[in-house]
């Protein structure tokens, strides 16, 4: 698949089939993630691939318990919010059935002489996006999530994550049970300033043409 097609259609997929994903495909998308840039090419990131049913159940149950009510009570002012939050509700209640949960973690290692936490996230996020686009190109659904924070002690214990390793995100991955489709984003002429800041070109929350 053309990279522009993969990037422009890799919707956050919160409906995943429980069918297994071949280990070779998991290796392929994580290899793509390792190609991502990082500050000074420090590559301070590691990937924890969770396929063990007991471990997924522990993590999924802990996140579901912490999130279910919270997500159910969040306001859904428009269709976009409704779809996103309904999808999140579905995802948290089915996390343990997702075939693969990928945690991208990192250590404070850069700059080597005076490491800063911000560089941990700078190393993790480009890798996550490479992984997401690679997965899309193979027909696999993913969603970038950060709600693992609500169950961090359980996750750390279940996966034996040392205290000096930070968890950047959790990416559930599997065969999509929803449609991939064109992303809705603020268009080029509302986000690009030529030769200097030209004033606010748009308002928040974003609107689409
Ligand atoms: C830093 C970051 C944190 C996110 N956290 C979550 C999350 O915790 N749960 C979730 O369901 N989606 C999460 N998302 C996914 C966004 O909601 C999604 O990318 C956005 O709504 C656009 O969706 P679309 O690509 O399908 O248009 C996160 C995305 C980013 C970049």
mmCIF file of C-alpha atoms and ligand atoms in Angstrom:
data_model
loop_
_atom_site.group_PDB
_atom_site.id
_atom_site.type_symbol
_atom_site.label_atom_id
_atom_site.label_comp_id
_atom_site.label_asym_id
_atom_site.label_seq_id
_atom_site.Cartn_x
_atom_site.Cartn_y
_atom_site.Cartn_z
ATOM 1 C CA UNK A 1 0.000 0.000 0.000
ATOM 2 C CA UNK A 2 1.183 3.490 -0.852
ATOM 3 C CA UNK A 3 2.418 5.264 2.292
ATOM 4 C CA UNK A 4 0.128 8.282 1.706
ATOM 5 C CA UNK A 5 -2.879 5.994 1.463
ATOM 6 C CA UNK A 6 -1.861 4.182 4.660
ATOM 7 C CA UNK A 7 -1.337 7.442 6.561
ATOM 8 C CA UNK A 8 -4.552 9.082 5.394
ATOM 9 C CA UNK A 9 -6.748 6.091 6.227
ATOM 10 C CA UNK A 10 -5.309 4.822 9.507
ATOM 11 C CA UNK A 11 -8.252 5.718 11.684
ATOM 12 C CA UNK A 12 -8.082 4.905 15.365
ATOM 13 C CA UNK A 13 -9.575 1.413 15.338
ATOM 14 C CA UNK A 14 -11.309 0.641 18.634
ATOM 15 C CA UNK A 15 -13.208 -2.397 17.375
ATOM 16 C CA UNK A 16 -10.804 -5.306 16.994
ATOM 17 C CA UNK A 17 -11.483 -8.949 16.268
ATOM 18 C CA UNK A 18 -10.106 -11.438 18.777
ATOM 19 C CA UNK A 19 -8.545 -13.550 15.996
ATOM 20 C CA UNK A 20 -4.815 -14.058 16.543
ATOM 21 C CA UNK A 21 -2.219 -12.030 14.687
ATOM 22 C CA UNK A 22 0.745 -13.902 13.277
ATOM 23 C CA UNK A 23 3.960 -13.279 15.244
ATOM 24 C CA UNK A 24 5.769 -12.458 11.990
ATOM 25 C CA UNK A 25 3.382 -9.527 11.409
ATOM 26 C CA UNK A 26 3.922 -8.254 14.939
ATOM 27 C CA UNK A 27 7.653 -8.414 14.316
ATOM 28 C CA UNK A 28 7.214 -6.563 11.019
ATOM 29 C CA UNK A 29 5.319 -3.610 12.536
ATOM 30 C CA UNK A 30 7.653 -3.338 15.503
ATOM 31 C CA UNK A 31 10.642 -3.401 13.180
ATOM 32 C CA UNK A 32 9.035 -0.471 11.327
ATOM 33 C CA UNK A 33 8.662 1.273 14.701
ATOM 34 C CA UNK A 34 12.387 0.865 15.379
ATOM 35 C CA UNK A 35 13.106 2.862 12.204
ATOM 36 C CA UNK A 36 11.571 5.996 13.723
ATOM 37 C CA UNK A 37 13.775 8.982 14.524
ATOM 38 C CA UNK A 38 14.836 9.781 18.087
ATOM 39 C CA UNK A 39 16.947 12.526 19.653
ATOM 40 C CA UNK A 40 20.605 11.930 18.812
ATOM 41 C CA UNK A 41 19.478 8.523 17.500
ATOM 42 C CA UNK A 42 19.442 7.474 21.157
ATOM 43 C CA UNK A 43 16.520 5.058 20.550
ATOM 44 C CA UNK A 44 15.525 5.050 24.197
ATOM 45 C CA UNK A 45 12.427 2.931 23.718
ATOM 46 C CA UNK A 46 11.435 -0.682 24.200
ATOM 47 C CA UNK A 47 8.349 -2.613 23.164
ATOM 48 C CA UNK A 48 6.459 -5.024 25.389
ATOM 49 C CA UNK A 49 4.259 -7.324 23.329
ATOM 50 C CA UNK A 50 1.520 -8.915 25.399
ATOM 51 C CA UNK A 51 -0.314 -11.922 23.979
ATOM 52 C CA UNK A 52 -0.592 -14.052 27.137
ATOM 53 C CA UNK A 53 -4.314 -14.409 27.942
ATOM 54 C CA UNK A 54 -3.894 -14.239 31.714
ATOM 55 C CA UNK A 55 -1.774 -11.104 31.545
ATOM 56 C CA UNK A 56 -4.136 -9.450 29.054
ATOM 57 C CA UNK A 57 -7.066 -10.257 31.338
ATOM 58 C CA UNK A 58 -5.358 -8.719 34.373
ATOM 59 C CA UNK A 59 -4.505 -5.557 32.467
ATOM 60 C CA UNK A 60 -7.804 -5.359 30.584
ATOM 61 C CA UNK A 61 -9.882 -5.843 33.739
ATOM 62 C CA UNK A 62 -7.924 -3.205 35.650
ATOM 63 C CA UNK A 63 -8.325 -0.629 32.865
ATOM 64 C CA UNK A 64 -11.986 -1.501 32.347
ATOM 65 C CA UNK A 65 -12.702 -1.157 36.049
ATOM 66 C CA UNK A 66 -11.078 2.272 36.201
ATOM 67 C CA UNK A 67 -12.438 3.590 32.910
ATOM 68 C CA UNK A 68 -15.895 2.149 32.230
ATOM 69 C CA UNK A 69 -17.954 4.571 34.349
ATOM 70 C CA UNK A 70 -15.719 7.488 33.495
ATOM 71 C CA UNK A 71 -16.151 6.980 29.742
ATOM 72 C CA UNK A 72 -19.885 6.289 30.050
ATOM 73 C CA UNK A 73 -20.434 9.606 31.824
ATOM 74 C CA UNK A 74 -18.350 11.750 29.436
ATOM 75 C CA UNK A 75 -20.318 14.258 27.370
ATOM 76 C CA UNK A 76 -20.973 13.453 23.744
ATOM 77 C CA UNK A 77 -21.818 16.882 22.284
ATOM 78 C CA UNK A 78 -21.639 15.756 18.648
ATOM 79 C CA UNK A 79 -21.306 12.718 16.397
ATOM 80 C CA UNK A 80 -17.502 12.783 16.489
ATOM 81 C CA UNK A 81 -17.442 12.636 20.290
ATOM 82 C CA UNK A 82 -20.175 10.011 20.355
ATOM 83 C CA UNK A 83 -18.315 7.723 17.964
ATOM 84 C CA UNK A 84 -14.996 8.244 19.742
ATOM 85 C CA UNK A 85 -16.317 7.687 23.267
ATOM 86 C CA UNK A 86 -18.606 4.801 22.322
ATOM 87 C CA UNK A 87 -15.552 3.268 20.649
ATOM 88 C CA UNK A 88 -13.417 3.861 23.732
ATOM 89 C CA UNK A 89 -16.087 2.255 25.917
ATOM 90 C CA UNK A 90 -16.134 -0.764 23.640
ATOM 91 C CA UNK A 91 -12.336 -0.947 23.566
ATOM 92 C CA UNK A 92 -11.895 -0.875 27.354
ATOM 93 C CA UNK A 93 -14.534 -3.555 27.846
ATOM 94 C CA UNK A 94 -12.902 -5.826 25.238
ATOM 95 C CA UNK A 95 -9.209 -5.092 25.852
ATOM 96 C CA UNK A 96 -8.534 -8.516 27.291
ATOM 97 C CA UNK A 97 -9.791 -10.070 24.035
ATOM 98 C CA UNK A 98 -7.544 -7.966 21.779
ATOM 99 C CA UNK A 99 -4.993 -10.345 20.315
ATOM 100 C CA UNK A 100 -2.004 -8.108 20.980
ATOM 101 C CA UNK A 101 -1.347 -5.249 23.385
ATOM 102 C CA UNK A 102 1.858 -3.355 22.667
ATOM 103 C CA UNK A 103 3.340 -1.100 25.331
ATOM 104 C CA UNK A 104 6.004 1.312 24.182
ATOM 105 C CA UNK A 105 8.224 2.202 27.090
ATOM 106 C CA UNK A 106 11.305 4.314 27.517
ATOM 107 C CA UNK A 107 14.057 5.292 29.890
ATOM 108 C CA UNK A 108 15.402 8.731 30.645
ATOM 109 C CA UNK A 109 18.672 8.383 28.760
ATOM 110 C CA UNK A 110 19.122 11.513 26.631
ATOM 111 C CA UNK A 111 21.070 13.814 26.573
ATOM 112 C CA UNK A 112 23.456 11.255 28.064
ATOM 113 C CA UNK A 113 25.151 13.799 30.315
ATOM 114 C CA UNK A 114 21.869 15.233 31.687
ATOM 115 C CA UNK A 115 18.875 13.096 30.671
ATOM 116 C CA UNK A 116 15.467 14.779 30.387
ATOM 117 C CA UNK A 117 12.054 13.158 30.588
ATOM 118 C CA UNK A 118 10.722 15.053 27.566
ATOM 119 C CA UNK A 119 13.120 13.102 25.353
ATOM 120 C CA UNK A 120 11.571 9.840 26.506
ATOM 121 C CA UNK A 121 8.262 10.861 24.917
ATOM 122 C CA UNK A 122 10.089 12.243 21.850
ATOM 123 C CA UNK A 123 11.533 8.775 21.313
ATOM 124 C CA UNK A 124 8.337 6.860 21.925
ATOM 125 C CA UNK A 125 5.787 8.850 19.903
ATOM 126 C CA UNK A 126 7.448 8.707 16.448
ATOM 127 C CA UNK A 127 7.954 4.961 16.955
ATOM 128 C CA UNK A 128 4.283 4.590 17.827
ATOM 129 C CA UNK A 129 3.235 6.408 14.666
ATOM 130 C CA UNK A 130 5.530 4.281 12.491
ATOM 131 C CA UNK A 131 3.974 1.203 14.066
ATOM 132 C CA UNK A 132 0.441 2.475 13.457
ATOM 133 C CA UNK A 133 1.084 3.271 9.795
ATOM 134 C CA UNK A 134 2.898 -0.033 9.207
ATOM 135 C CA UNK A 135 0.012 -1.923 10.795
ATOM 136 C CA UNK A 136 -2.486 -0.072 8.612
ATOM 137 C CA UNK A 137 -0.537 -0.981 5.489
ATOM 138 C CA UNK A 138 -0.869 -4.651 6.485
ATOM 139 C CA UNK A 139 -4.611 -4.285 7.139
ATOM 140 C CA UNK A 140 -4.190 -4.405 10.929
ATOM 141 C CA UNK A 141 -6.123 -2.010 13.148
ATOM 142 C CA UNK A 142 -4.504 -0.109 16.001
ATOM 143 C CA UNK A 143 -5.271 2.780 18.302
ATOM 144 C CA UNK A 144 -2.811 4.968 20.160
ATOM 145 C CA UNK A 145 -3.903 5.031 23.806
ATOM 146 C CA UNK A 146 -2.617 6.601 26.977
ATOM 147 C CA UNK A 147 -5.323 5.374 29.343
ATOM 148 C CA UNK A 148 -2.948 2.678 30.607
ATOM 149 C CA UNK A 149 -2.077 5.328 33.215
ATOM 150 C CA UNK A 150 -5.273 4.508 35.137
ATOM 151 C CA UNK A 151 -3.979 1.011 35.878
ATOM 152 C CA UNK A 152 -0.259 1.601 35.920
ATOM 153 C CA UNK A 153 0.545 -0.280 39.174
ATOM 154 C CA UNK A 154 -1.238 -3.414 37.895
ATOM 155 C CA UNK A 155 0.480 -3.135 34.508
ATOM 156 C CA UNK A 156 3.909 -2.659 36.082
ATOM 157 C CA UNK A 157 3.446 -5.640 38.329
ATOM 158 C CA UNK A 158 1.953 -7.894 35.646
ATOM 159 C CA UNK A 159 4.701 -7.094 33.142
ATOM 160 C CA UNK A 160 7.579 -6.721 35.648
ATOM 161 C CA UNK A 161 8.366 -3.205 34.429
ATOM 162 C CA UNK A 162 11.215 -1.635 36.433
ATOM 163 C CA UNK A 163 10.606 1.710 38.185
ATOM 164 C CA UNK A 164 13.004 3.618 35.926
ATOM 165 C CA UNK A 165 11.130 2.556 32.774
ATOM 166 C CA UNK A 166 8.306 4.904 31.777
ATOM 167 C CA UNK A 167 5.252 3.704 29.882
ATOM 168 C CA UNK A 168 4.517 5.994 26.918
ATOM 169 C CA UNK A 169 1.487 4.382 25.380
ATOM 170 C CA UNK A 170 -0.417 1.195 24.875
ATOM 171 C CA UNK A 171 -1.386 0.167 21.360
ATOM 172 C CA UNK A 172 -3.988 -2.578 21.083
ATOM 173 C CA UNK A 173 -3.601 -4.252 17.688
ATOM 174 C CA UNK A 174 -5.683 -6.760 15.769
ATOM 175 C CA UNK A 175 -7.722 -7.406 12.669
ATOM 176 C CA UNK A 176 -10.166 -4.554 12.310
ATOM 177 C CA UNK A 177 -13.832 -5.003 13.062
ATOM 178 C CA UNK A 178 -14.491 -1.433 11.858
ATOM 179 C CA UNK A 179 -13.912 0.342 8.580
ATOM 180 C CA UNK A 180 -10.665 2.049 7.755
ATOM 181 C CA UNK A 181 -11.468 5.312 6.047
ATOM 182 C CA UNK A 182 -10.358 8.772 5.138
ATOM 183 C CA UNK A 183 -9.278 10.752 8.212
ATOM 184 C CA UNK A 184 -10.962 14.034 9.099
ATOM 185 C CA UNK A 185 -8.340 16.671 9.711
ATOM 186 C CA UNK A 186 -8.095 20.435 9.557
ATOM 187 C CA UNK A 187 -7.060 21.180 5.960
ATOM 188 C CA UNK A 188 -3.689 22.416 4.772
ATOM 189 C CA UNK A 189 -4.669 26.053 4.288
ATOM 190 C CA UNK A 190 -5.941 26.319 7.871
ATOM 191 C CA UNK A 191 -2.721 25.089 9.449
ATOM 192 C CA UNK A 192 0.055 26.388 7.214
ATOM 193 C CA UNK A 193 1.592 29.840 7.669
ATOM 194 C CA UNK A 194 3.821 31.072 4.862
ATOM 195 C CA UNK A 195 7.038 32.885 5.770
ATOM 196 C CA UNK A 196 5.822 33.733 9.273
ATOM 197 C CA UNK A 197 2.831 33.561 11.622
ATOM 198 C CA UNK A 198 -0.195 34.979 9.834
ATOM 199 C CA UNK A 199 -2.621 35.142 12.722
ATOM 200 C CA UNK A 200 -5.005 32.465 13.832
ATOM 201 C CA UNK A 201 -6.264 30.633 10.765
ATOM 202 C CA UNK A 202 -8.764 28.517 12.661
ATOM 203 C CA UNK A 203 -10.677 28.026 15.871
ATOM 204 C CA UNK A 204 -10.912 25.229 18.417
ATOM 205 C CA UNK A 205 -12.421 22.714 18.578
ATOM 206 C CA UNK A 206 -11.486 21.959 14.972
ATOM 207 C CA UNK A 207 -14.008 22.051 12.175
ATOM 208 C CA UNK A 208 -13.681 20.241 8.866
ATOM 209 C CA UNK A 209 -14.580 21.209 5.326
HETATM 210 C C1 LIG B 1 -1.152 11.320 22.674
HETATM 211 C C2 LIG B 1 -2.426 10.599 22.290
HETATM 212 C C3 LIG B 1 -3.190 10.023 23.298
HETATM 213 C C4 LIG B 1 -4.346 9.301 22.963
HETATM 214 N N1 LIG B 1 -5.019 8.644 23.955
HETATM 215 C C5 LIG B 1 -6.093 7.891 23.634
HETATM 216 C C6 LIG B 1 -6.737 7.111 24.637
HETATM 217 O O1 LIG B 1 -6.314 7.070 25.791
HETATM 218 N N2 LIG B 1 -7.814 6.370 24.279
HETATM 219 C C7 LIG B 1 -8.278 6.349 22.988
HETATM 220 O O2 LIG B 1 -9.266 5.644 22.717
HETATM 221 N N3 LIG B 1 -7.672 7.066 22.003
HETATM 222 C C8 LIG B 1 -6.591 7.827 22.307
HETATM 223 N N4 LIG B 1 -5.924 8.518 21.322
HETATM 224 C C9 LIG B 1 -6.413 8.435 19.931
HETATM 225 C C10 LIG B 1 -7.101 9.725 19.509
HETATM 226 O O3 LIG B 1 -8.342 9.843 20.147
HETATM 227 C C11 LIG B 1 -7.267 9.690 17.981
HETATM 228 O O4 LIG B 1 -5.976 9.688 17.414
HETATM 229 C C12 LIG B 1 -7.998 10.908 17.461
HETATM 230 O O5 LIG B 1 -9.298 10.965 17.999
HETATM 231 C C13 LIG B 1 -8.088 10.866 15.935
HETATM 232 O O6 LIG B 1 -8.796 9.707 15.565
HETATM 233 P P1 LIG B 1 -8.845 9.275 14.022
HETATM 234 O O7 LIG B 1 -7.419 9.073 13.605
HETATM 235 O O8 LIG B 1 -9.671 8.017 13.988
HETATM 236 O O9 LIG B 1 -9.476 10.400 13.283
HETATM 237 C C14 LIG B 1 -4.768 9.219 21.614
HETATM 238 C C15 LIG B 1 -3.978 9.810 20.611
HETATM 239 C C16 LIG B 1 -2.818 10.475 20.952
HETATM 240 C C17 LIG B 1 -1.958 11.054 19.849
#
